[in-house]
Amino acid sequence: MEQLSGLDAAFVHQDSARTPMHVTAILLYQAGQRTLDLPTLRGIIDQRLLHLPLFQRRMRRVTLDVDTPYWVAAGPVDWRYHLQQEDAGGLRWSQYQSRLGRFHARRMNLAKPLWQLRLVYDIHGVPGIEEPCQALLLKAHHAAIDGISLASLLHQLHDQGRQDAPPAGRVPPPPSRWQLWSRVNQNNLLRQVKLAGTVGRLLPALTRFNGADTKEKLPPVRRFRALFNAQVGSGRSVGVVLLPREEVQQVKRAVRRVTYNDIAASIIAGALRRYLAGRDELPDKSLVAGMPINLRGADSGRSGSNQIATMAVGLGTQVADPIARTRLLHRYAVAGKRNIDALGTGTIMDISDSVNPAILAGGLRTMAVAGSLGSMPVPFHTMISNVPGPAGPASLAGLPLLACAGLGPVRDNMGLFQIISSSDHFFSLTFNACSKLLPDADHYRRLLLQSHEELLAAATEG
């Protein structure tokens, strides 16, 4: 019997009609005279993806959530639910993004395997892509996948020297009712033992953490709530901005000793700076982004779907100059990684596994409410995740993949989630926000483009 990890279960407990906890990958293809149809796509999924854990299992929850849920065999695929098609009817890409927002805002059925695919025909007006364009949308629950495993899935989906998929692994049989309840007390007792050990490791780690950022003095960051740290509604504002890869590479060549992620995050910071200033809500200290980082290298034997920690990175939103902001953001990112290393990646993963799921869920809700009311510090003001697309040229049934993008989940006290992704042709910046907190998606999209153009001009003129 395999149970979800504490971190996986946390995404289940936060899932609601207002705050669905899934991610959506957006894949854009050059269709030209060819069209990918639903039967062909179904055959590709059957051949390349159905052996993966995401497609092999579903979740079974324990009554009253007194223990973490279990993974059980999915059974036959309900193709009518999991695979759909949509004719955009020649809709412009700028208009289709509203439909995309509605698709992403719709909560998944957690009793079914935690994936859905939608094939979209006949989209027009995608910048840099000849018409018409096809899109493939993959929705997967965050309890079953993280950014790195999603990137691996996308690699296996596409034609990149692919080998035949291995046979599907055996999913353990579902636990009986007696097994479920007999393990509740055992698991809660083991959590108490594990919590004691985790606390024993955490105290010296906190000492290391407190001294980790004293090696370099950085401008102080804002600790309390900002615009997007509030209770969210069910409406969503979404946007996708595609940046030509060559332009981002120009910036990278000009602004040395920074990463592509630093550059993309600095573009986001520039857009946030203008957006908040326009609403007279720009703080004088830097906003902080939560950036998930991969922990698999530290403990590759873990079976949990999510093997991540979230580091705090100052965005330099108090700095107007785009080059200076990018370099400062890089220094914030180095310090954030140093802090994660000081805590210890194993300790970070153990924290969520050491707490009863019901207590963990209640604690998450309490922290969200307290942070949104401004009565306690908030860890982050926005989330920025890097989800790499397939490396190098890729195609699906002969259609070239031109752009990858993604939408993440928002929740109370974290009303803006942004994702950086890339393909052989474009870097993409996408955002998903509560529409009450960011009602003007078109305006924010324009600010992202303006911020990129400003950084590119400063880099190339220098």
GROMACS .gro file of C-alpha atoms in nm:
model
  462
    1MET     CA    1   0.000   0.000   0.000
    2GLU     CA    2   0.141   0.337  -0.102
    3GLN     CA    3   0.027   0.655   0.067
    4LEU     CA    4   0.069   1.011  -0.053
    5SER     CA    5   0.351   1.202   0.110
    6GLY     CA    6   0.266   1.481   0.351
    7LEU     CA    7   0.351   1.738   0.084
    8ASP     CA    8   0.130   1.567  -0.175
    9ALA     CA    9  -0.156   1.548   0.076
   10ALA     CA   10  -0.122   1.920   0.151
   11PHE     CA   11  -0.230   1.995  -0.206
   12VAL     CA   12  -0.534   1.769  -0.158
   13HIS     CA   13  -0.635   1.945   0.164
   14GLN     CA   14  -0.608   2.289   0.003
   15ASP     CA   15  -0.823   2.190  -0.297
   16SER     CA   16  -1.167   2.354  -0.313
   17ALA     CA   17  -1.403   2.510  -0.566
   18ARG     CA   18  -1.231   2.846  -0.500
   19THR     CA   19  -0.879   2.704  -0.492
   20PRO     CA   20  -0.839   2.403  -0.723
   21MET     CA   21  -0.484   2.270  -0.681
   22HIS     CA   22  -0.396   2.155  -1.030
   23VAL     CA   23  -0.152   2.273  -1.296
   24THR     CA   24  -0.215   2.313  -1.668
   25ALA     CA   25   0.053   2.271  -1.935
   26ILE     CA   26  -0.013   2.462  -2.260
   27LEU     CA   27   0.157   2.325  -2.573
   28LEU     CA   28   0.133   2.520  -2.900
   29TYR     CA   29   0.199   2.349  -3.236
   30GLN     CA   30   0.246   2.472  -3.591
   31ALA     CA   31  -0.039   2.300  -3.776
   32GLY     CA   32   0.003   2.429  -4.131
   33GLN     CA   33  -0.173   2.190  -4.370
   34ARG     CA   34  -0.174   1.904  -4.118
   35THR     CA   35  -0.406   1.843  -3.824
   36LEU     CA   36  -0.360   1.623  -3.521
   37ASP     CA   37  -0.688   1.442  -3.458
   38LEU     CA   38  -0.826   1.283  -3.143
   39PRO     CA   39  -0.782   0.914  -3.243
   40THR     CA   40  -0.414   0.975  -3.327
   41LEU     CA   41  -0.359   1.156  -2.998
   42ARG     CA   42  -0.529   0.873  -2.808
   43GLY     CA   43  -0.294   0.622  -2.969
   44ILE     CA   44   0.009   0.832  -2.869
   45ILE     CA   45  -0.111   0.858  -2.509
   46ASP     CA   46  -0.178   0.485  -2.498
   47GLN     CA   47   0.171   0.406  -2.629
   48ARG     CA   48   0.382   0.666  -2.448
   49LEU     CA   49   0.211   0.782  -2.129
   50LEU     CA   50  -0.024   0.521  -1.982
   51HIS     CA   51   0.265   0.341  -1.808
   52LEU     CA   52   0.342   0.653  -1.597
   53PRO     CA   53   0.219   0.669  -1.234
   54LEU     CA   54  -0.002   0.974  -1.309
   55PHE     CA   55  -0.205   0.764  -1.555
   56GLN     CA   56  -0.189   0.435  -1.364
   57ARG     CA   57  -0.348   0.532  -1.035
   58ARG     CA   58  -0.616   0.730  -0.862
   59MET     CA   59  -0.648   0.858  -0.507
   60ARG     CA   60  -0.852   0.699  -0.229
   61ARG     CA   61  -0.912   0.924   0.072
   62VAL     CA   62  -0.955   0.806   0.430
   63THR     CA   63  -1.282   0.896   0.604
   64LEU     CA   64  -1.266   1.237   0.775
   65ASP     CA   65  -0.909   1.274   0.641
   66VAL     CA   66  -0.769   1.125   0.962
   67ASP     CA   67  -0.482   0.982   0.759
   68THR     CA   68  -0.314   1.065   0.429
   69PRO     CA   69  -0.484   0.926   0.116
   70TYR     CA   70  -0.367   0.614  -0.068
   71TRP     CA   71  -0.277   0.553  -0.430
   72VAL     CA   72  -0.481   0.269  -0.582
   73ALA     CA   73  -0.508   0.125  -0.934
   74ALA     CA   74  -0.696   0.350  -1.175
   75GLY     CA   75  -0.878   0.079  -1.369
   76PRO     CA   76  -0.985   0.120  -1.736
   77VAL     CA   77  -0.940   0.469  -1.881
   78ASP     CA   78  -1.260   0.674  -1.909
   79TRP     CA   79  -1.158   0.838  -2.237
   80ARG     CA   80  -1.469   1.057  -2.256
   81TYR     CA   81  -1.364   1.226  -1.932
   82HIS     CA   82  -0.986   1.229  -1.976
   83LEU     CA   83  -0.957   1.319  -2.347
   84GLN     CA   84  -1.162   1.597  -2.507
   85GLN     CA   85  -1.146   1.823  -2.811
   86GLU     CA   86  -1.241   2.183  -2.875
   87ASP     CA   87  -1.277   2.381  -3.197
   88ALA     CA   88  -1.165   2.739  -3.134
   89GLY     CA   89  -1.331   2.838  -3.461
   90GLY     CA   90  -1.052   3.070  -3.575
   91LEU     CA   91  -1.057   3.262  -3.247
   92ARG     CA   92  -0.766   3.498  -3.195
   93TRP     CA   93  -0.508   3.388  -2.936
   94SER     CA   94  -0.568   3.704  -2.731
   95GLN     CA   95  -0.936   3.612  -2.709
   96TYR     CA   96  -0.883   3.240  -2.653
   97GLN     CA   97  -0.692   3.307  -2.333
   98SER     CA   98  -1.023   3.387  -2.159
   99ARG     CA   99  -1.144   3.035  -2.245
  100LEU     CA  100  -0.813   2.902  -2.122
  101GLY     CA  101  -0.876   3.074  -1.789
  102ARG     CA  102  -1.217   2.909  -1.756
  103PHE     CA  103  -1.071   2.566  -1.838
  104HIS     CA  104  -0.798   2.609  -1.579
  105ALA     CA  105  -1.039   2.742  -1.313
  106ARG     CA  106  -1.262   2.431  -1.333
  107ARG     CA  107  -1.195   2.195  -1.042
  108MET     CA  108  -1.090   1.837  -1.116
  109ASN     CA  109  -1.282   1.531  -0.996
  110LEU     CA  110  -1.049   1.398  -0.725
  111ALA     CA  111  -1.217   1.056  -0.731
  112LYS     CA  112  -1.083   0.995  -1.083
  113PRO     CA  113  -0.723   0.962  -1.204
  114LEU     CA  114  -0.577   1.309  -1.173
  115TRP     CA  115  -0.525   1.403  -1.539
  116GLN     CA  116  -0.718   1.549  -1.832
  117LEU     CA  117  -0.616   1.638  -2.188
  118ARG     CA  118  -0.786   1.876  -2.431
  119LEU     CA  119  -0.693   1.906  -2.799
  120VAL     CA  120  -0.777   2.250  -2.942
  121TYR     CA  121  -0.813   2.323  -3.316
  122ASP     CA  122  -0.788   2.639  -3.524
  123ILE     CA  123  -0.637   2.912  -3.307
  124HIS     CA  124  -0.517   3.221  -3.491
  125GLY     CA  125  -0.302   3.523  -3.410
  126VAL     CA  126  -0.036   3.360  -3.189
  127PRO     CA  127   0.266   3.595  -3.212
  128GLY     CA  128   0.554   3.430  -3.397
  129ILE     CA  129   0.352   3.123  -3.505
  130GLU     CA  130   0.208   3.086  -3.855
  131GLU     CA  131  -0.166   3.030  -3.875
  132PRO     CA  132  -0.344   2.809  -3.792
  133CYS     CA  133  -0.218   2.679  -3.460
  134GLN     CA  134  -0.317   2.376  -3.256
  135ALA     CA  135  -0.293   2.356  -2.879
  136LEU     CA  136  -0.279   2.065  -2.638
  137LEU     CA  137  -0.381   2.136  -2.278
  138LEU     CA  138  -0.276   1.895  -2.005
  139LYS     CA  139  -0.436   1.940  -1.664
  140ALA     CA  140  -0.286   1.740  -1.374
  141HIS     CA  141  -0.337   1.770  -1.000
  142HIS     CA  142  -0.042   1.900  -0.800
  143ALA     CA  143  -0.083   1.610  -0.555
  144ALA     CA  144   0.030   1.377  -0.833
  145ILE     CA  145   0.296   1.581  -1.014
  146ASP     CA  146   0.546   1.862  -0.970
  147GLY     CA  147   0.733   2.075  -1.222
  148ILE     CA  148   1.021   1.832  -1.277
  149SER     CA  149   0.799   1.526  -1.323
  150LEU     CA  150   0.576   1.733  -1.556
  151ALA     CA  151   0.882   1.824  -1.764
  152SER     CA  152   0.975   1.455  -1.785
  153LEU     CA  153   0.620   1.368  -1.896
  154LEU     CA  154   0.633   1.630  -2.174
  155HIS     CA  155   0.965   1.490  -2.291
  156GLN     CA  156   0.816   1.139  -2.319
  157LEU     CA  157   0.513   1.272  -2.506
  158HIS     CA  158   0.718   1.414  -2.793
  159ASP     CA  159   0.932   1.263  -3.068
  160GLN     CA  160   1.282   1.300  -2.924
  161GLY     CA  161   1.463   0.976  -3.002
  162ARG     CA  162   1.187   0.801  -2.809
  163GLN     CA  163   1.210   0.432  -2.725
  164ASP     CA  164   0.902   0.213  -2.686
  165ALA     CA  165   0.737   0.268  -2.350
  166PRO     CA  166   0.806   0.004  -2.085
  167PRO     CA  167   0.515  -0.210  -1.971
  168ALA     CA  168   0.297  -0.058  -1.703
  169GLY     CA  169   0.413  -0.122  -1.350
  170ARG     CA  170   0.196  -0.301  -1.100
  171VAL     CA  171  -0.009  -0.072  -0.879
  172PRO     CA  172  -0.067  -0.214  -0.529
  173PRO     CA  173  -0.421  -0.343  -0.466
  174PRO     CA  174  -0.651  -0.108  -0.275
  175PRO     CA  175  -0.635  -0.138   0.104
  176SER     CA  176  -0.930  -0.298   0.279
  177ARG     CA  177  -1.135  -0.099   0.531
  178TRP     CA  178  -0.969  -0.292   0.813
  179GLN     CA  179  -0.621  -0.213   0.675
  180LEU     CA  180  -0.708   0.156   0.645
  181TRP     CA  181  -0.819   0.194   1.004
  182SER     CA  182  -0.553  -0.033   1.151
  183ARG     CA  183  -0.286   0.192   0.999
  184VAL     CA  184  -0.435   0.519   1.126
  185ASN     CA  185  -0.309   0.486   1.483
  186GLN     CA  186   0.017   0.330   1.369
  187ASN     CA  187   0.086   0.616   1.126
  188ASN     CA  188  -0.003   0.886   1.378
  189LEU     CA  189   0.230   0.726   1.634
  190LEU     CA  190   0.509   0.709   1.377
  191ARG     CA  191   0.450   1.075   1.294
  192GLN     CA  192   0.508   1.169   1.657
  193VAL     CA  193   0.836   0.978   1.657
  194LYS     CA  194   0.936   1.132   1.325
  195LEU     CA  195   0.838   1.480   1.447
  196ALA     CA  196   1.071   1.448   1.744
  197GLY     CA  197   1.357   1.352   1.514
  198THR     CA  198   1.273   1.627   1.268
  199VAL     CA  199   1.269   1.891   1.543
  200GLY     CA  200   1.602   1.759   1.666
  201ARG     CA  201   1.752   1.817   1.322
  202LEU     CA  202   1.563   2.140   1.262
  203LEU     CA  203   1.700   2.335   1.560
  204PRO     CA  204   2.067   2.322   1.450
  205ALA     CA  205   1.951   2.375   1.090
  206LEU     CA  206   1.777   2.697   1.194
  207THR     CA  207   2.100   2.814   1.352
  208ARG     CA  208   2.277   2.754   1.022
  209PHE     CA  209   1.988   2.923   0.839
  210ASN     CA  210   2.006   3.237   1.052
  211GLY     CA  211   2.371   3.276   0.973
  212ALA     CA  212   2.346   3.179   0.607
  213ASP     CA  213   2.268   3.522   0.464
  214THR     CA  214   2.512   3.715   0.680
  215LYS     CA  215   2.788   3.645   0.424
  216GLU     CA  216   2.642   3.907   0.191
  217LYS     CA  217   2.444   4.212   0.290
  218LEU     CA  218   2.139   4.252   0.069
  219PRO     CA  219   1.872   4.524   0.076
  220PRO     CA  220   1.594   4.423   0.319
  221VAL     CA  221   1.276   4.277   0.171
  222ARG     CA  222   0.914   4.336   0.260
  223ARG     CA  223   0.792   4.092   0.526
  224PHE     CA  224   0.418   4.169   0.541
  225ARG     CA  225   0.133   4.134   0.294
  226ALA     CA  226   0.111   4.303  -0.045
  227LEU     CA  227  -0.170   4.324  -0.301
  228PHE     CA  228  -0.194   3.954  -0.386
  229ASN     CA  229  -0.184   3.827  -0.025
  230ALA     CA  230  -0.560   3.813   0.026
  231GLN     CA  231  -0.852   3.573   0.015
  232VAL     CA  232  -0.919   3.459  -0.341
  233GLY     CA  233  -1.243   3.403  -0.529
  234SER     CA  234  -1.322   3.144  -0.794
  235GLY     CA  235  -1.269   3.373  -1.096
  236ARG     CA  236  -0.932   3.373  -1.275
  237SER     CA  237  -0.728   3.615  -1.483
  238VAL     CA  238  -0.473   3.435  -1.697
  239GLY     CA  239  -0.222   3.539  -1.959
  240VAL     CA  240   0.054   3.393  -2.175
  241VAL     CA  241   0.343   3.604  -2.305
  242LEU     CA  242   0.583   3.453  -2.562
  243LEU     CA  243   0.933   3.600  -2.587
  244PRO     CA  244   1.156   3.505  -2.885
  245ARG     CA  245   1.438   3.290  -2.756
  246GLU     CA  246   1.703   3.487  -2.943
  247GLU     CA  247   1.601   3.811  -2.767
  248VAL     CA  248   1.636   3.651  -2.423
  249GLN     CA  249   1.972   3.508  -2.528
  250GLN     CA  250   2.082   3.860  -2.628
  251VAL     CA  251   2.011   3.976  -2.274
  252LYS     CA  252   2.199   3.676  -2.132
  253ARG     CA  253   2.506   3.756  -2.344
  254ALA     CA  254   2.501   4.122  -2.240
  255VAL     CA  255   2.427   4.079  -1.869
  256ARG     CA  256   2.689   3.831  -1.764
  257ARG     CA  257   2.684   3.597  -1.463
  258VAL     CA  258   2.306   3.575  -1.441
  259THR     CA  259   2.080   3.283  -1.535
  260TYR     CA  260   1.788   3.265  -1.776
  261ASN     CA  261   1.565   3.225  -1.473
  262ASP     CA  262   1.707   3.548  -1.325
  263ILE     CA  263   1.629   3.731  -1.649
  264ALA     CA  264   1.272   3.599  -1.672
  265ALA     CA  265   1.206   3.674  -1.304
  266SER     CA  266   1.344   4.026  -1.350
  267ILE     CA  267   1.100   4.082  -1.639
  268ILE     CA  268   0.819   3.972  -1.407
  269ALA     CA  269   0.952   4.203  -1.134
  270GLY     CA  270   0.950   4.496  -1.375
  271ALA     CA  271   0.587   4.427  -1.469
  272LEU     CA  272   0.488   4.393  -1.101
  273ARG     CA  273   0.665   4.720  -1.022
  274ARG     CA  274   0.463   4.908  -1.286
  275TYR     CA  275   0.137   4.732  -1.202
  276LEU     CA  276   0.158   4.807  -0.829
  277ALA     CA  277   0.279   5.163  -0.888
  278GLY     CA  278  -0.025   5.221  -1.111
  279ARG     CA  279  -0.247   5.120  -0.818
  280ASP     CA  280  -0.039   5.318  -0.567
  281GLU     CA  281   0.055   4.993  -0.388
  282LEU     CA  282   0.426   4.961  -0.466
  283PRO     CA  283   0.617   4.905  -0.139
  284ASP     CA  284   0.954   5.071  -0.083
  285LYS     CA  285   1.113   4.732  -0.008
  286SER     CA  286   1.145   4.438  -0.247
  287LEU     CA  287   0.861   4.193  -0.293
  288VAL     CA  288   0.954   3.829  -0.237
  289ALA     CA  289   0.880   3.540  -0.472
  290GLY     CA  290   0.849   3.179  -0.367
  291MET     CA  291   1.046   2.970  -0.617
  292PRO     CA  292   1.013   2.587  -0.604
  293ILE     CA  293   1.341   2.398  -0.638
  294ASN     CA  294   1.398   2.031  -0.712
  295LEU     CA  295   1.508   1.804  -0.423
  296ARG     CA  296   1.541   1.480  -0.620
  297GLY     CA  297   1.918   1.492  -0.631
  298ALA     CA  298   1.929   1.500  -0.251
  299ASP     CA  299   1.698   1.200  -0.199
  300SER     CA  300   1.604   1.029  -0.523
  301GLY     CA  301   1.458   0.729  -0.343
  302ARG     CA  302   1.147   0.909  -0.221
  303SER     CA  303   0.823   0.788  -0.375
  304GLY     CA  304   0.626   1.112  -0.324
  305SER     CA  305   0.517   1.288  -0.642
  306ASN     CA  306   0.632   1.625  -0.511
  307GLN     CA  307   0.997   1.646  -0.417
  308ILE     CA  308   1.039   2.020  -0.390
  309ALA     CA  309   1.121   2.297  -0.149
  310THR     CA  310   1.033   2.662  -0.195
  311MET     CA  311   1.306   2.920  -0.161
  312ALA     CA  312   1.240   3.288  -0.094
  313VAL     CA  313   1.390   3.522  -0.355
  314GLY     CA  314   1.376   3.900  -0.345
  315LEU     CA  315   1.263   4.040  -0.681
  316GLY     CA  316   1.425   4.382  -0.661
  317THR     CA  317   1.094   4.557  -0.730
  318GLN     CA  318   1.229   4.868  -0.556
  319VAL     CA  319   1.487   4.910  -0.837
  320ALA     CA  320   1.382   5.093  -1.156
  321ASP     CA  321   1.691   5.019  -1.367
  322PRO     CA  322   1.631   4.680  -1.539
  323ILE     CA  323   1.998   4.575  -1.553
  324ALA     CA  324   2.062   4.664  -1.189
  325ARG     CA  325   1.740   4.484  -1.090
  326THR     CA  326   1.846   4.166  -1.275
  327ARG     CA  327   2.185   4.159  -1.106
  328LEU     CA  328   2.033   4.225  -0.763
  329LEU     CA  329   1.774   3.951  -0.820
  330HIS     CA  330   2.057   3.709  -0.898
  331ARG     CA  331   2.217   3.791  -0.561
  332TYR     CA  332   1.882   3.737  -0.385
  333ALA     CA  333   1.850   3.397  -0.562
  334VAL     CA  334   2.198   3.285  -0.456
  335ALA     CA  335   2.116   3.379  -0.096
  336GLY     CA  336   1.781   3.193  -0.118
  337LYS     CA  337   1.951   2.876  -0.237
  338ARG     CA  338   2.210   2.908   0.040
  339ASN     CA  339   1.930   2.926   0.297
  340ILE     CA  340   1.767   2.609   0.162
  341ASP     CA  341   2.103   2.430   0.177
  342ALA     CA  342   2.147   2.547   0.536
  343LEU     CA  343   1.810   2.401   0.641
  344GLY     CA  344   1.886   2.070   0.471
  345THR     CA  345   1.666   1.929   0.198
  346GLY     CA  346   1.589   1.609   0.386
  347THR     CA  347   1.466   1.810   0.685
  348ILE     CA  348   1.238   2.017   0.462
  349MET     CA  349   1.072   1.706   0.318
  350ASP     CA  350   1.037   1.549   0.664
  351ILE     CA  351   0.844   1.844   0.810
  352SER     CA  352   0.527   1.778   0.609
  353ASP     CA  353   0.553   1.403   0.672
  354SER     CA  354   0.572   1.456   1.050
  355VAL     CA  355   0.233   1.625   1.099
  356ASN     CA  356  -0.116   1.473   1.105
  357PRO     CA  357  -0.289   1.567   0.776
  358ALA     CA  358  -0.591   1.723   0.947
  359ILE     CA  359  -0.364   1.939   1.166
  360LEU     CA  360  -0.152   2.031   0.865
  361ALA     CA  361  -0.461   2.137   0.668
  362GLY     CA  362  -0.590   2.347   0.958
  363GLY     CA  363  -0.250   2.509   1.003
  364LEU     CA  364  -0.228   2.600   0.634
  365ARG     CA  365  -0.572   2.762   0.644
  366THR     CA  366  -0.492   2.954   0.964
  367MET     CA  367  -0.163   3.085   0.824
  368ALA     CA  368  -0.336   3.194   0.503
  369VAL     CA  369  -0.604   3.389   0.689
  370ALA     CA  370  -0.357   3.550   0.930
  371GLY     CA  371  -0.123   3.650   0.648
  372SER     CA  372  -0.402   3.800   0.436
  373LEU     CA  373  -0.519   4.010   0.731
  374GLY     CA  374  -0.170   4.150   0.778
  375SER     CA  375  -0.141   4.021   1.135
  376MET     CA  376   0.169   3.812   1.069
  377PRO     CA  377   0.455   3.806   0.818
  378VAL     CA  378   0.400   3.629   0.487
  379PRO     CA  379   0.670   3.406   0.336
  380PHE     CA  380   0.607   3.517  -0.025
  381HIS     CA  381   0.408   3.775  -0.222
  382THR     CA  382   0.384   3.574  -0.544
  383MET     CA  383   0.494   3.234  -0.673
  384ILE     CA  384   0.731   3.198  -0.969
  385SER     CA  385   0.799   2.844  -1.089
  386ASN     CA  386   1.036   2.732  -1.365
  387VAL     CA  387   0.897   2.437  -1.565
  388PRO     CA  388   1.136   2.355  -1.852
  389GLY     CA  389   0.989   2.234  -2.178
  390PRO     CA  390   1.145   1.962  -2.397
  391ALA     CA  391   1.509   2.040  -2.478
  392GLY     CA  392   1.581   2.099  -2.845
  393PRO     CA  393   1.342   2.056  -3.140
  394ALA     CA  394   1.031   1.850  -3.060
  395SER     CA  395   0.719   1.742  -3.245
  396LEU     CA  396   0.395   1.553  -3.193
  397ALA     CA  397   0.271   1.333  -3.478
  398GLY     CA  398   0.476   1.548  -3.718
  399LEU     CA  399   0.354   1.884  -3.583
  400PRO     CA  400   0.645   2.102  -3.460
  401LEU     CA  401   0.619   2.211  -3.098
  402LEU     CA  402   0.683   2.586  -3.095
  403ALA     CA  403   0.590   2.701  -2.745
  404CYS     CA  404   0.536   2.559  -2.396
  405ALA     CA  405   0.362   2.745  -2.115
  406GLY     CA  406   0.192   2.660  -1.788
  407LEU     CA  407  -0.062   2.776  -1.531
  408GLY     CA  408  -0.023   2.707  -1.159
  409PRO     CA  409  -0.271   2.712  -0.868
  410VAL     CA  410  -0.365   3.011  -0.656
  411ARG     CA  411  -0.491   2.994  -0.300
  412ASP     CA  412  -0.581   3.221  -0.010
  413ASN     CA  413  -0.291   3.454   0.069
  414MET     CA  414  -0.125   3.368  -0.263
  415GLY     CA  415  -0.341   3.516  -0.536
  416LEU     CA  416  -0.083   3.532  -0.818
  417PHE     CA  417   0.110   3.233  -0.957
  418GLN     CA  418   0.354   3.281  -1.246
  419ILE     CA  419   0.540   3.017  -1.449
  420ILE     CA  420   0.851   3.047  -1.664
  421SER     CA  421   0.891   2.789  -1.939
  422SER     CA  422   1.086   2.745  -2.261
  423SER     CA  423   1.100   2.569  -2.595
  424ASP     CA  424   1.342   2.568  -2.884
  425HIS     CA  425   1.175   2.887  -3.014
  426PHE     CA  426   1.033   3.084  -2.721
  427PHE     CA  427   1.056   3.161  -2.354
  428SER     CA  428   0.710   3.195  -2.204
  429LEU     CA  429   0.585   3.391  -1.904
  430THR     CA  430   0.238   3.293  -1.784
  431PHE     CA  431   0.028   3.411  -1.495
  432ASN     CA  432  -0.280   3.284  -1.315
  433ALA     CA  433  -0.440   3.522  -1.066
  434CYS     CA  434  -0.760   3.572  -0.871
  435SER     CA  435  -0.965   3.803  -1.094
  436LYS     CA  436  -1.065   4.015  -0.793
  437LEU     CA  437  -0.700   4.094  -0.722
  438LEU     CA  438  -0.585   4.124  -1.085
  439PRO     CA  439  -0.895   4.210  -1.291
  440ASP     CA  440  -0.710   4.345  -1.596
  441ALA     CA  441  -0.522   4.053  -1.753
  442ASP     CA  442  -0.463   4.233  -2.086
  443HIS     CA  443  -0.298   4.523  -1.903
  444TYR     CA  444  -0.065   4.294  -1.708
  445ARG     CA  445   0.026   4.106  -2.029
  446ARG     CA  446   0.125   4.436  -2.188
  447LEU     CA  447   0.335   4.526  -1.883
  448LEU     CA  448   0.524   4.196  -1.912
  449LEU     CA  449   0.603   4.270  -2.277
  450GLN     CA  450   0.702   4.627  -2.191
  451SER     CA  451   0.931   4.506  -1.913
  452HIS     CA  452   1.100   4.261  -2.153
  453GLU     CA  453   1.148   4.530  -2.418
  454GLU     CA  454   1.296   4.768  -2.161
  455LEU     CA  455   1.546   4.506  -2.039
  456LEU     CA  456   1.637   4.408  -2.396
  457ALA     CA  457   1.695   4.771  -2.495
  458ALA     CA  458   1.909   4.839  -2.188
  459ALA     CA  459   2.115   4.524  -2.247
  460THR     CA  460   2.177   4.582  -2.617
  461GLU     CA  461   2.247   4.957  -2.582
  462GLY     CA  462   2.497   4.891  -2.301
   0.00000   0.00000   0.00000
